[in-house]
Amino acid sequence: MSDGAPGRRRRPPTQIDLARRAGVSQATVSQVINETPDRPARLSPETRARVLDAVRELGYRVNPAARSLKGARNRLLGLFTFEAVFPTDQRDFYFPFLLGVEEEVAEQGYDLVLFSSAGASGPRRIYVDGVNRLKLTDGAVLLGRHVRRTELSELVKEDFPFVFIGRREVPGARVSYVAPDYVSATRDLVRRLVELGHRRILFVKAYQGAEPTRDRERGYRRGLKDSGLGVEAAIVHRLPSSGVVTAPDLGAWVRDGVTAIVADPSEDDSVAASIEAAAAETGLSVPDDLSVALLGDPSRTETTRDWTRFDLPRPELGRQAVRLLIQLLEADEGEARQVLLDCTQIPGGTVAEPGRGRRR
Amino acid sequence: MSDGAPGRRRRPPTQIDLARRAGVSQATVSQVINETPDRPARLSPETRARVLDAVRELGYRVNPAARSLKGARNRLLGLFTFEAVFPTDQRDFYFPFLLGVEEEVAEQGYDLVLFSSAGASGPRRIYVDGVNRLKLTDGAVLLGRHVRRTELSELVKEDFPFVFIGRREVPGARVSYVAPDYVSATRDLVRRLVELGHRRILFVKAYQGAEPTRDRERGYRRGLKDSGLGVEAAIVHRLPSSGVVTAPDLGAWVRDGVTAIVADPSEDDSVAASIEAAAAETGLSVPDDLSVALLGDPSRTETTRDWTRFDLPRPELGRQAVRLLIQLLEADEGEARQVLLDCTQIPGGTVAEPGRGRRR
DNA sequence: CTGAAAGCGCTTACAG
DNA sequence: CTGAAAGCGCTTACAG
């Protein structure tokens, strides 16, 4: 590496170096450096010139660490996910969120810190040795299925500004979130089924469901009620922990008069695939013998069917989460806030009027 | 929002606050905070416990600005791209790099700062108001086609640790990079063409090419030489600034006896598409009348052909860049280093032995 | 118009 | 085992 200007050290020049060279005080150097049109320094032109010469000669750069030490915010937002985002099987699911977050963060003039080291070994956690790692940033967007509620409570307790993507609740605290409006989306789907003529509509859900599942179940009941069937018409089947629908399941339901299924997505989105397999095994045709709708988009499923479903506005959820976070930051002493975003109904090809199979 | 612990202020707690609370000195707090398994603090368990309690109670975070002012590392690596990464047409190109970078960063126990605000308005730049924005991090991985050489020089001049993905040079300074081995990949491709019987192989390159183009051209000549044709056999065509191959171009080349083309990727990867279109227009069949190989993977092309080409190990380039960067960080007094990675030859379907078209 | 001084939050020898 | 002190590079009142 050529060392053009002699005397240049590995250590980058500081304002003190400039001051020495220009024969002024360090404070004066700072004046010159920080001069802006709207906040001009009161300096003689000669002094300014001497300093600027020194800047040029020594190749001076302000040290941002030192500068921000004097300030407060550092225009850094964090993104923390409770699950690893980058393994192949997760990418399709998480990338759209990441995309929206990243775009909005950039547009707002912030930079994004991806907290991925969290998962280097062991489970991903926000608090390591009792230290909130996110605090490096002004605030953070959180994401993930397997939330650690205790960490969320901690975050609320210490007033760290954050927004969750997805509705999350913790006891005794209000969490800010931006979430898909699952209640409305499910309600609309169920109403459509009823309009098509379905009367026995089964809600199939995974073994244990968090807030999103509860919201979808609420939407299901609301759909039944709104379309005049009444909540008594609700039939809910909770899958075993395997989260898989079997051929006997399907047979029993159909014999029981069920003509349509709305399926809550399981952990790994395997419900759709298992229904598809079970139908094939039973010789049942979807949608001729049985209509099936998915309560969400099966981003992780290996399936060839064009499922009737609704899609989450993933990138938009990411963007809105960032916007909300920045609002919180600017409000400074903010109440938690919640935002719901509409899902997009996808007609698909797995829903039809009931009884079509019998007429064949 | 509940205000659990009374007396909590908006101002984030500092080590002084912790010290006060724990009844120790601020220096002792720092000891506890900075303790690691390999560099344990010499402290009584009680002191440590009191400090950690205070940390938890006050929700303490170390201020990264202050920490890095002292020259200590903050386990933050940066990723800066000279072009926006997230617009749709760029995603396929940049995501694989990002993926590799992110994965390796996480594995090494660092967090990643995406410097995307850089492009909020106007061109993306490292230095804003004379401040190196990357300085927040311990070091950075850089990426992009339209490099600002002056910024690169600046970075070198101030000894900021960085690794470029792709070979980049700046006058009078050595840049660390991890790059595809374009010379070898192109040489091998050309050798294969010669082995198939091609004697007049045209190198088509974009109007202006940077280091990668020069490397590929070098590989081209080396391939000719290595396979006995000699560098005199080189025929190079530089495209106009449009970067498009026209039907007349193609006709003229074929009449001139050219049987194979190796095409350097243009800015937007449009070369492949334009060759495809020109061939269709001329009625020439690829590969029967003309063999065409791409010097890289046309990630941004709308094309249906299975091009003969080589693929860049993009995620691996990202990973290796991070590794190299960390090496640089650990070496501390590092010479710039360079790493070349092999590309993968993709046989594809656009290359065949010459003259097949005439035999039809 | 310019400089001396305090202080931002932290780490690190160095004493004790 | 713990603390007093210096200093990282800078900004910002405050004197003069």
PDB file of C-alpha atoms in Angstrom, chain A residues 95-333:
ATOM      1  CA  PHE A  95     -38.597 -13.170   2.844  1.00  0.00           C
ATOM      2  CA  PRO A  96     -41.654 -11.179   1.894  1.00  0.00           C
ATOM      3  CA  PHE A  97     -41.792  -9.735   5.395  1.00  0.00           C
ATOM      4  CA  LEU A  98     -38.114  -8.963   5.327  1.00  0.00           C
ATOM      5  CA  LEU A  99     -38.562  -7.293   1.991  1.00  0.00           C
ATOM      6  CA  GLY A 100     -41.253  -4.981   3.212  1.00  0.00           C
ATOM      7  CA  VAL A 101     -39.366  -4.148   6.363  1.00  0.00           C
ATOM      8  CA  GLU A 102     -36.172  -3.437   4.522  1.00  0.00           C
ATOM      9  CA  GLU A 103     -37.803  -1.271   1.891  1.00  0.00           C
ATOM     10  CA  GLU A 104     -39.648   0.853   4.357  1.00  0.00           C
ATOM     11  CA  VAL A 105     -36.667   1.190   6.648  1.00  0.00           C
ATOM     12  CA  ALA A 106     -34.598   2.420   3.743  1.00  0.00           C
ATOM     13  CA  GLU A 107     -37.284   4.838   2.609  1.00  0.00           C
ATOM     14  CA  GLN A 108     -37.497   6.315   6.068  1.00  0.00           C
ATOM     15  CA  GLY A 109     -33.784   6.914   6.093  1.00  0.00           C
ATOM     16  CA  TYR A 110     -32.905   4.362   8.715  1.00  0.00           C
ATOM     17  CA  ASP A 111     -30.544   1.425   8.550  1.00  0.00           C
ATOM     18  CA  LEU A 112     -31.521  -2.070   9.533  1.00  0.00           C
ATOM     19  CA  VAL A 113     -29.780  -4.341  11.983  1.00  0.00           C
ATOM     20  CA  LEU A 114     -30.576  -7.991  11.429  1.00  0.00           C
ATOM     21  CA  PHE A 115     -30.248  -9.747  14.749  1.00  0.00           C
ATOM     22  CA  SER A 116     -29.278 -13.112  13.485  1.00  0.00           C
ATOM     23  CA  SER A 117     -26.388 -13.921  15.727  1.00  0.00           C
ATOM     24  CA  ALA A 118     -29.100 -14.599  18.252  1.00  0.00           C
ATOM     25  CA  GLY A 119     -29.478 -18.085  16.895  1.00  0.00           C
ATOM     26  CA  ALA A 120     -25.846 -18.935  16.429  1.00  0.00           C
ATOM     27  CA  SER A 121     -26.124 -21.627  19.056  1.00  0.00           C
ATOM     28  CA  GLY A 122     -29.187 -22.641  20.938  1.00  0.00           C
ATOM     29  CA  PRO A 123     -32.532 -20.894  20.826  1.00  0.00           C
ATOM     30  CA  ARG A 124     -32.876 -17.375  19.546  1.00  0.00           C
ATOM     31  CA  ARG A 125     -33.254 -14.914  22.315  1.00  0.00           C
ATOM     32  CA  ILE A 126     -33.464 -11.224  22.803  1.00  0.00           C
ATOM     33  CA  TYR A 127     -31.973 -11.182  26.284  1.00  0.00           C
ATOM     34  CA  VAL A 128     -28.521 -12.601  26.647  1.00  0.00           C
ATOM     35  CA  ASP A 129     -27.036 -12.424  30.120  1.00  0.00           C
ATOM     36  CA  GLY A 130     -29.888 -10.188  31.073  1.00  0.00           C
ATOM     37  CA  VAL A 131     -28.915  -7.678  28.415  1.00  0.00           C
ATOM     38  CA  ASN A 132     -31.407  -6.652  25.796  1.00  0.00           C
ATOM     39  CA  ARG A 133     -29.414  -6.981  22.626  1.00  0.00           C
ATOM     40  CA  LEU A 134     -31.889  -4.962  20.626  1.00  0.00           C
ATOM     41  CA  LYS A 135     -31.103  -1.866  22.605  1.00  0.00           C
ATOM     42  CA  LEU A 136     -28.418  -1.074  20.187  1.00  0.00           C
ATOM     43  CA  THR A 137     -31.184   0.165  17.929  1.00  0.00           C
ATOM     44  CA  ASP A 138     -33.770   2.858  18.402  1.00  0.00           C
ATOM     45  CA  GLY A 139     -36.514   0.262  18.160  1.00  0.00           C
ATOM     46  CA  ALA A 140     -37.237  -3.098  16.567  1.00  0.00           C
ATOM     47  CA  VAL A 141     -39.657  -5.112  14.504  1.00  0.00           C
ATOM     48  CA  LEU A 142     -40.255  -8.601  15.867  1.00  0.00           C
ATOM     49  CA  LEU A 143     -41.465 -11.614  14.012  1.00  0.00           C
ATOM     50  CA  GLY A 144     -41.957 -15.298  14.524  1.00  0.00           C
ATOM     51  CA  ARG A 145     -44.245 -18.111  15.465  1.00  0.00           C
ATOM     52  CA  HIS A 146     -42.588 -19.321  18.616  1.00  0.00           C
ATOM     53  CA  VAL A 147     -42.581 -16.213  20.667  1.00  0.00           C
ATOM     54  CA  ARG A 148     -40.998 -16.107  24.070  1.00  0.00           C
ATOM     55  CA  ARG A 149     -43.677 -14.331  26.002  1.00  0.00           C
ATOM     56  CA  THR A 150     -41.364 -13.577  28.866  1.00  0.00           C
ATOM     57  CA  GLU A 151     -39.040 -11.713  26.574  1.00  0.00           C
ATOM     58  CA  LEU A 152     -41.944  -9.759  25.200  1.00  0.00           C
ATOM     59  CA  SER A 153     -43.012  -8.800  28.705  1.00  0.00           C
ATOM     60  CA  GLU A 154     -39.483  -7.728  29.513  1.00  0.00           C
ATOM     61  CA  LEU A 155     -39.432  -5.557  26.457  1.00  0.00           C
ATOM     62  CA  VAL A 156     -42.680  -3.894  27.422  1.00  0.00           C
ATOM     63  CA  LYS A 157     -41.538  -3.499  30.976  1.00  0.00           C
ATOM     64  CA  GLU A 158     -38.404  -1.660  30.025  1.00  0.00           C
ATOM     65  CA  ASP A 159     -40.244   0.522  27.530  1.00  0.00           C
ATOM     66  CA  PHE A 160     -38.238  -0.641  24.602  1.00  0.00           C
ATOM     67  CA  PRO A 161     -40.088   0.425  21.452  1.00  0.00           C
ATOM     68  CA  PHE A 162     -41.072  -2.522  19.283  1.00  0.00           C
ATOM     69  CA  VAL A 163     -43.758  -3.690  16.896  1.00  0.00           C
ATOM     70  CA  PHE A 164     -44.684  -7.296  16.361  1.00  0.00           C
ATOM     71  CA  ILE A 165     -45.743  -8.557  12.977  1.00  0.00           C
ATOM     72  CA  GLY A 166     -48.790 -10.610  13.898  1.00  0.00           C
ATOM     73  CA  ARG A 167     -51.103 -10.222  16.853  1.00  0.00           C
ATOM     74  CA  ARG A 168     -49.370 -11.167  20.085  1.00  0.00           C
ATOM     75  CA  GLU A 169     -50.513 -10.719  23.611  1.00  0.00           C
ATOM     76  CA  VAL A 170     -48.772 -10.863  26.894  1.00  0.00           C
ATOM     77  CA  PRO A 171     -50.477 -10.780  30.239  1.00  0.00           C
ATOM     78  CA  GLY A 172     -50.688  -7.398  31.822  1.00  0.00           C
ATOM     79  CA  ALA A 173     -49.183  -5.438  28.982  1.00  0.00           C
ATOM     80  CA  ARG A 174     -50.190  -3.984  25.673  1.00  0.00           C
ATOM     81  CA  VAL A 175     -48.116  -4.989  22.689  1.00  0.00           C
ATOM     82  CA  SER A 176     -47.960  -2.954  19.512  1.00  0.00           C
ATOM     83  CA  TYR A 177     -48.523  -5.014  16.425  1.00  0.00           C
ATOM     84  CA  VAL A 178     -49.405  -4.996  12.774  1.00  0.00           C
ATOM     85  CA  ALA A 179     -51.368  -8.102  11.913  1.00  0.00           C
ATOM     86  CA  PRO A 180     -53.465  -9.649   9.182  1.00  0.00           C
ATOM     87  CA  ASP A 181     -57.166  -9.239   9.854  1.00  0.00           C
ATOM     88  CA  TYR A 182     -57.805 -12.953  10.247  1.00  0.00           C
ATOM     89  CA  VAL A 183     -61.227 -12.483  11.762  1.00  0.00           C
ATOM     90  CA  SER A 184     -62.633 -10.664   8.747  1.00  0.00           C
ATOM     91  CA  ALA A 185     -60.823 -12.802   6.200  1.00  0.00           C
ATOM     92  CA  THR A 186     -62.132 -16.014   7.717  1.00  0.00           C
ATOM     93  CA  ARG A 187     -65.600 -14.609   8.197  1.00  0.00           C
ATOM     94  CA  ASP A 188     -65.771 -13.635   4.516  1.00  0.00           C
ATOM     95  CA  LEU A 189     -64.572 -17.031   3.410  1.00  0.00           C
ATOM     96  CA  VAL A 190     -67.197 -18.778   5.503  1.00  0.00           C
ATOM     97  CA  ARG A 191     -69.898 -16.474   4.255  1.00  0.00           C
ATOM     98  CA  ARG A 192     -68.992 -17.364   0.705  1.00  0.00           C
ATOM     99  CA  LEU A 193     -69.255 -21.044   1.503  1.00  0.00           C
ATOM    100  CA  VAL A 194     -72.687 -20.519   2.973  1.00  0.00           C
ATOM    101  CA  GLU A 195     -73.746 -18.512  -0.055  1.00  0.00           C
ATOM    102  CA  LEU A 196     -72.684 -21.429  -2.227  1.00  0.00           C
ATOM    103  CA  GLY A 197     -75.086 -23.606  -0.283  1.00  0.00           C
ATOM    104  CA  HIS A 198     -72.900 -25.232   2.344  1.00  0.00           C
ATOM    105  CA  ARG A 199     -74.575 -25.875   5.670  1.00  0.00           C
ATOM    106  CA  ARG A 200     -72.152 -28.123   7.477  1.00  0.00           C
ATOM    107  CA  ILE A 201     -68.780 -26.418   7.441  1.00  0.00           C
ATOM    108  CA  LEU A 202     -66.028 -27.934   9.538  1.00  0.00           C
ATOM    109  CA  PHE A 203     -63.287 -25.887  11.138  1.00  0.00           C
ATOM    110  CA  VAL A 204     -60.132 -27.977  11.361  1.00  0.00           C
ATOM    111  CA  LYS A 205     -57.399 -26.625  13.564  1.00  0.00           C
ATOM    112  CA  ALA A 206     -53.996 -27.635  14.721  1.00  0.00           C
ATOM    113  CA  TYR A 207     -53.437 -29.174  18.103  1.00  0.00           C
ATOM    114  CA  GLN A 208     -52.477 -25.961  19.757  1.00  0.00           C
ATOM    115  CA  GLY A 209     -53.119 -22.601  18.306  1.00  0.00           C
ATOM    116  CA  ALA A 210     -51.932 -19.188  19.310  1.00  0.00           C
ATOM    117  CA  GLU A 211     -53.621 -15.825  18.759  1.00  0.00           C
ATOM    118  CA  PRO A 212     -53.895 -16.219  14.993  1.00  0.00           C
ATOM    119  CA  THR A 213     -55.752 -19.515  15.333  1.00  0.00           C
ATOM    120  CA  ARG A 214     -58.072 -18.040  17.918  1.00  0.00           C
ATOM    121  CA  ASP A 215     -58.772 -15.121  15.594  1.00  0.00           C
ATOM    122  CA  ARG A 216     -59.556 -17.395  12.710  1.00  0.00           C
ATOM    123  CA  GLU A 217     -61.869 -19.463  14.835  1.00  0.00           C
ATOM    124  CA  ARG A 218     -63.619 -16.318  15.895  1.00  0.00           C
ATOM    125  CA  GLY A 219     -63.957 -15.312  12.259  1.00  0.00           C
ATOM    126  CA  TYR A 220     -65.390 -18.729  11.499  1.00  0.00           C
ATOM    127  CA  ARG A 221     -68.111 -18.367  14.103  1.00  0.00           C
ATOM    128  CA  ARG A 222     -68.801 -14.855  13.019  1.00  0.00           C
ATOM    129  CA  GLY A 223     -69.183 -15.984   9.430  1.00  0.00           C
ATOM    130  CA  LEU A 224     -71.700 -18.618  10.466  1.00  0.00           C
ATOM    131  CA  LYS A 225     -73.612 -16.102  12.509  1.00  0.00           C
ATOM    132  CA  ASP A 226     -73.548 -13.339   9.924  1.00  0.00           C
ATOM    133  CA  SER A 227     -74.868 -15.634   7.230  1.00  0.00           C
ATOM    134  CA  GLY A 228     -77.794 -16.696   9.344  1.00  0.00           C
ATOM    135  CA  LEU A 229     -76.652 -20.190  10.221  1.00  0.00           C
ATOM    136  CA  GLY A 230     -75.973 -19.198  13.789  1.00  0.00           C
ATOM    137  CA  VAL A 231     -72.993 -20.123  15.890  1.00  0.00           C
ATOM    138  CA  GLU A 232     -74.674 -23.401  16.819  1.00  0.00           C
ATOM    139  CA  ALA A 233     -73.725 -24.585  13.357  1.00  0.00           C
ATOM    140  CA  ALA A 234     -70.071 -24.531  14.343  1.00  0.00           C
ATOM    141  CA  ILE A 235     -68.236 -27.828  14.173  1.00  0.00           C
ATOM    142  CA  VAL A 236     -64.637 -27.717  15.273  1.00  0.00           C
ATOM    143  CA  HIS A 237     -62.160 -30.520  14.933  1.00  0.00           C
ATOM    144  CA  ARG A 238     -58.862 -30.299  16.708  1.00  0.00           C
ATOM    145  CA  LEU A 239     -56.135 -32.332  15.040  1.00  0.00           C
ATOM    146  CA  PRO A 240     -53.778 -34.511  17.033  1.00  0.00           C
ATOM    147  CA  SER A 241     -50.297 -33.172  17.572  1.00  0.00           C
ATOM    148  CA  SER A 242     -49.171 -34.672  14.285  1.00  0.00           C
ATOM    149  CA  GLY A 243     -51.294 -31.988  12.653  1.00  0.00           C
ATOM    150  CA  VAL A 244     -52.272 -34.388   9.905  1.00  0.00           C
ATOM    151  CA  VAL A 245     -55.693 -35.166   8.424  1.00  0.00           C
ATOM    152  CA  THR A 246     -56.123 -38.867   7.650  1.00  0.00           C
ATOM    153  CA  ALA A 247     -58.315 -40.713   5.169  1.00  0.00           C
ATOM    154  CA  PRO A 248     -60.566 -42.099   7.954  1.00  0.00           C
ATOM    155  CA  ASP A 249     -61.006 -38.544   9.276  1.00  0.00           C
ATOM    156  CA  LEU A 250     -62.163 -37.386   5.921  1.00  0.00           C
ATOM    157  CA  GLY A 251     -64.501 -40.348   5.409  1.00  0.00           C
ATOM    158  CA  ALA A 252     -66.129 -39.846   8.781  1.00  0.00           C
ATOM    159  CA  TRP A 253     -66.662 -36.152   8.194  1.00  0.00           C
ATOM    160  CA  VAL A 254     -68.252 -36.663   4.811  1.00  0.00           C
ATOM    161  CA  ARG A 255     -70.539 -39.410   6.162  1.00  0.00           C
ATOM    162  CA  ASP A 256     -71.434 -36.951   8.885  1.00  0.00           C
ATOM    163  CA  GLY A 257     -72.733 -34.577   6.241  1.00  0.00           C
ATOM    164  CA  VAL A 258     -69.823 -32.161   6.143  1.00  0.00           C
ATOM    165  CA  THR A 259     -69.598 -30.541   2.715  1.00  0.00           C
ATOM    166  CA  ALA A 260     -66.901 -28.019   3.330  1.00  0.00           C
ATOM    167  CA  ILE A 261     -63.774 -27.727   5.416  1.00  0.00           C
ATOM    168  CA  VAL A 262     -61.959 -24.587   6.431  1.00  0.00           C
ATOM    169  CA  ALA A 263     -58.474 -25.575   7.512  1.00  0.00           C
ATOM    170  CA  ASP A 264     -56.364 -23.609   9.904  1.00  0.00           C
ATOM    171  CA  PRO A 265     -52.719 -23.746   8.854  1.00  0.00           C
ATOM    172  CA  SER A 266     -50.621 -25.999  11.032  1.00  0.00           C
ATOM    173  CA  GLU A 267     -47.086 -25.398  12.131  1.00  0.00           C
ATOM    174  CA  ASP A 268     -45.555 -26.521   8.889  1.00  0.00           C
ATOM    175  CA  ASP A 269     -48.538 -25.931   6.642  1.00  0.00           C
ATOM    176  CA  SER A 270     -48.915 -29.694   6.289  1.00  0.00           C
ATOM    177  CA  VAL A 271     -52.678 -29.665   6.704  1.00  0.00           C
ATOM    178  CA  ALA A 272     -53.309 -28.835   3.071  1.00  0.00           C
ATOM    179  CA  ALA A 273     -51.027 -31.566   1.836  1.00  0.00           C
ATOM    180  CA  SER A 274     -52.489 -34.137   4.200  1.00  0.00           C
ATOM    181  CA  ILE A 275     -56.042 -33.299   3.122  1.00  0.00           C
ATOM    182  CA  GLU A 276     -54.978 -33.655  -0.480  1.00  0.00           C
ATOM    183  CA  ALA A 277     -53.429 -37.047   0.243  1.00  0.00           C
ATOM    184  CA  ALA A 278     -56.372 -38.216   2.347  1.00  0.00           C
ATOM    185  CA  ALA A 279     -58.820 -37.252  -0.380  1.00  0.00           C
ATOM    186  CA  ALA A 280     -56.870 -39.171  -2.978  1.00  0.00           C
ATOM    187  CA  GLU A 281     -56.748 -42.212  -0.713  1.00  0.00           C
ATOM    188  CA  THR A 282     -60.475 -42.068  -0.028  1.00  0.00           C
ATOM    189  CA  GLY A 283     -61.339 -41.481  -3.632  1.00  0.00           C
ATOM    190  CA  LEU A 284     -63.038 -38.238  -2.702  1.00  0.00           C
ATOM    191  CA  SER A 285     -62.846 -35.412  -5.161  1.00  0.00           C
ATOM    192  CA  VAL A 286     -62.088 -31.895  -4.078  1.00  0.00           C
ATOM    193  CA  PRO A 287     -64.163 -29.823  -4.684  1.00  0.00           C
ATOM    194  CA  ASP A 288     -66.793 -32.087  -6.224  1.00  0.00           C
ATOM    195  CA  ASP A 289     -67.361 -34.187  -3.119  1.00  0.00           C
ATOM    196  CA  LEU A 290     -65.907 -31.824  -0.594  1.00  0.00           C
ATOM    197  CA  SER A 291     -64.952 -28.171  -0.639  1.00  0.00           C
ATOM    198  CA  VAL A 292     -61.762 -27.211   1.108  1.00  0.00           C
ATOM    199  CA  ALA A 293     -60.522 -23.724   1.896  1.00  0.00           C
ATOM    200  CA  LEU A 294     -57.299 -22.750   3.616  1.00  0.00           C
ATOM    201  CA  LEU A 295     -57.172 -20.015   6.187  1.00  0.00           C
ATOM    202  CA  GLY A 296     -54.005 -18.455   4.904  1.00  0.00           C
ATOM    203  CA  ASP A 297     -51.454 -19.067   2.192  1.00  0.00           C
ATOM    204  CA  PRO A 298     -49.653 -22.369   2.343  1.00  0.00           C
ATOM    205  CA  SER A 299     -46.229 -20.935   1.667  1.00  0.00           C
ATOM    206  CA  ARG A 300     -44.450 -23.965   2.955  1.00  0.00           C
ATOM    207  CA  THR A 301     -46.573 -26.688   1.439  1.00  0.00           C
ATOM    208  CA  GLU A 302     -45.657 -28.999  -1.364  1.00  0.00           C
ATOM    209  CA  THR A 303     -48.945 -28.992  -3.182  1.00  0.00           C
ATOM    210  CA  THR A 304     -50.193 -28.853  -6.730  1.00  0.00           C
ATOM    211  CA  ARG A 305     -53.715 -27.711  -5.979  1.00  0.00           C
ATOM    212  CA  ASP A 306     -54.834 -24.176  -6.493  1.00  0.00           C
ATOM    213  CA  TRP A 307     -56.319 -23.844  -3.054  1.00  0.00           C
ATOM    214  CA  THR A 308     -59.184 -21.571  -2.261  1.00  0.00           C
ATOM    215  CA  ARG A 309     -57.738 -19.394   0.462  1.00  0.00           C
ATOM    216  CA  PHE A 310     -56.694 -15.904   1.417  1.00  0.00           C
ATOM    217  CA  ASP A 311     -53.234 -14.444   1.170  1.00  0.00           C
ATOM    218  CA  LEU A 312     -51.512 -12.333   3.775  1.00  0.00           C
ATOM    219  CA  PRO A 313     -50.175  -8.988   2.626  1.00  0.00           C
ATOM    220  CA  ARG A 314     -46.714  -9.924   3.798  1.00  0.00           C
ATOM    221  CA  PRO A 315     -44.562  -7.145   2.389  1.00  0.00           C
ATOM    222  CA  GLU A 316     -47.183  -4.641   3.419  1.00  0.00           C
ATOM    223  CA  LEU A 317     -47.210  -6.041   6.935  1.00  0.00           C
ATOM    224  CA  GLY A 318     -43.477  -5.473   7.039  1.00  0.00           C
ATOM    225  CA  ARG A 319     -43.759  -1.936   5.764  1.00  0.00           C
ATOM    226  CA  GLN A 320     -46.557  -0.997   8.122  1.00  0.00           C
ATOM    227  CA  ALA A 321     -44.713  -2.454  11.065  1.00  0.00           C
ATOM    228  CA  VAL A 322     -41.821  -0.136  10.331  1.00  0.00           C
ATOM    229  CA  ARG A 323     -44.121   2.842   9.942  1.00  0.00           C
ATOM    230  CA  LEU A 324     -45.840   2.110  13.205  1.00  0.00           C
ATOM    231  CA  LEU A 325     -42.502   1.685  14.922  1.00  0.00           C
ATOM    232  CA  ILE A 326     -41.307   5.043  13.688  1.00  0.00           C
ATOM    233  CA  GLN A 327     -44.545   6.624  14.855  1.00  0.00           C
ATOM    234  CA  LEU A 328     -43.962   5.128  18.258  1.00  0.00           C
ATOM    235  CA  LEU A 329     -40.444   6.499  18.239  1.00  0.00           C
ATOM    236  CA  GLU A 330     -41.627   9.949  17.309  1.00  0.00           C
ATOM    237  CA  ALA A 331     -44.501   9.954  19.760  1.00  0.00           C
ATOM    238  CA  ASP A 332     -41.746   9.162  22.216  1.00  0.00           C
ATOM    239  CA  GLU A 333     -44.059   8.393  25.133  1.00  0.00           C
TER     240      GLU A 333
END
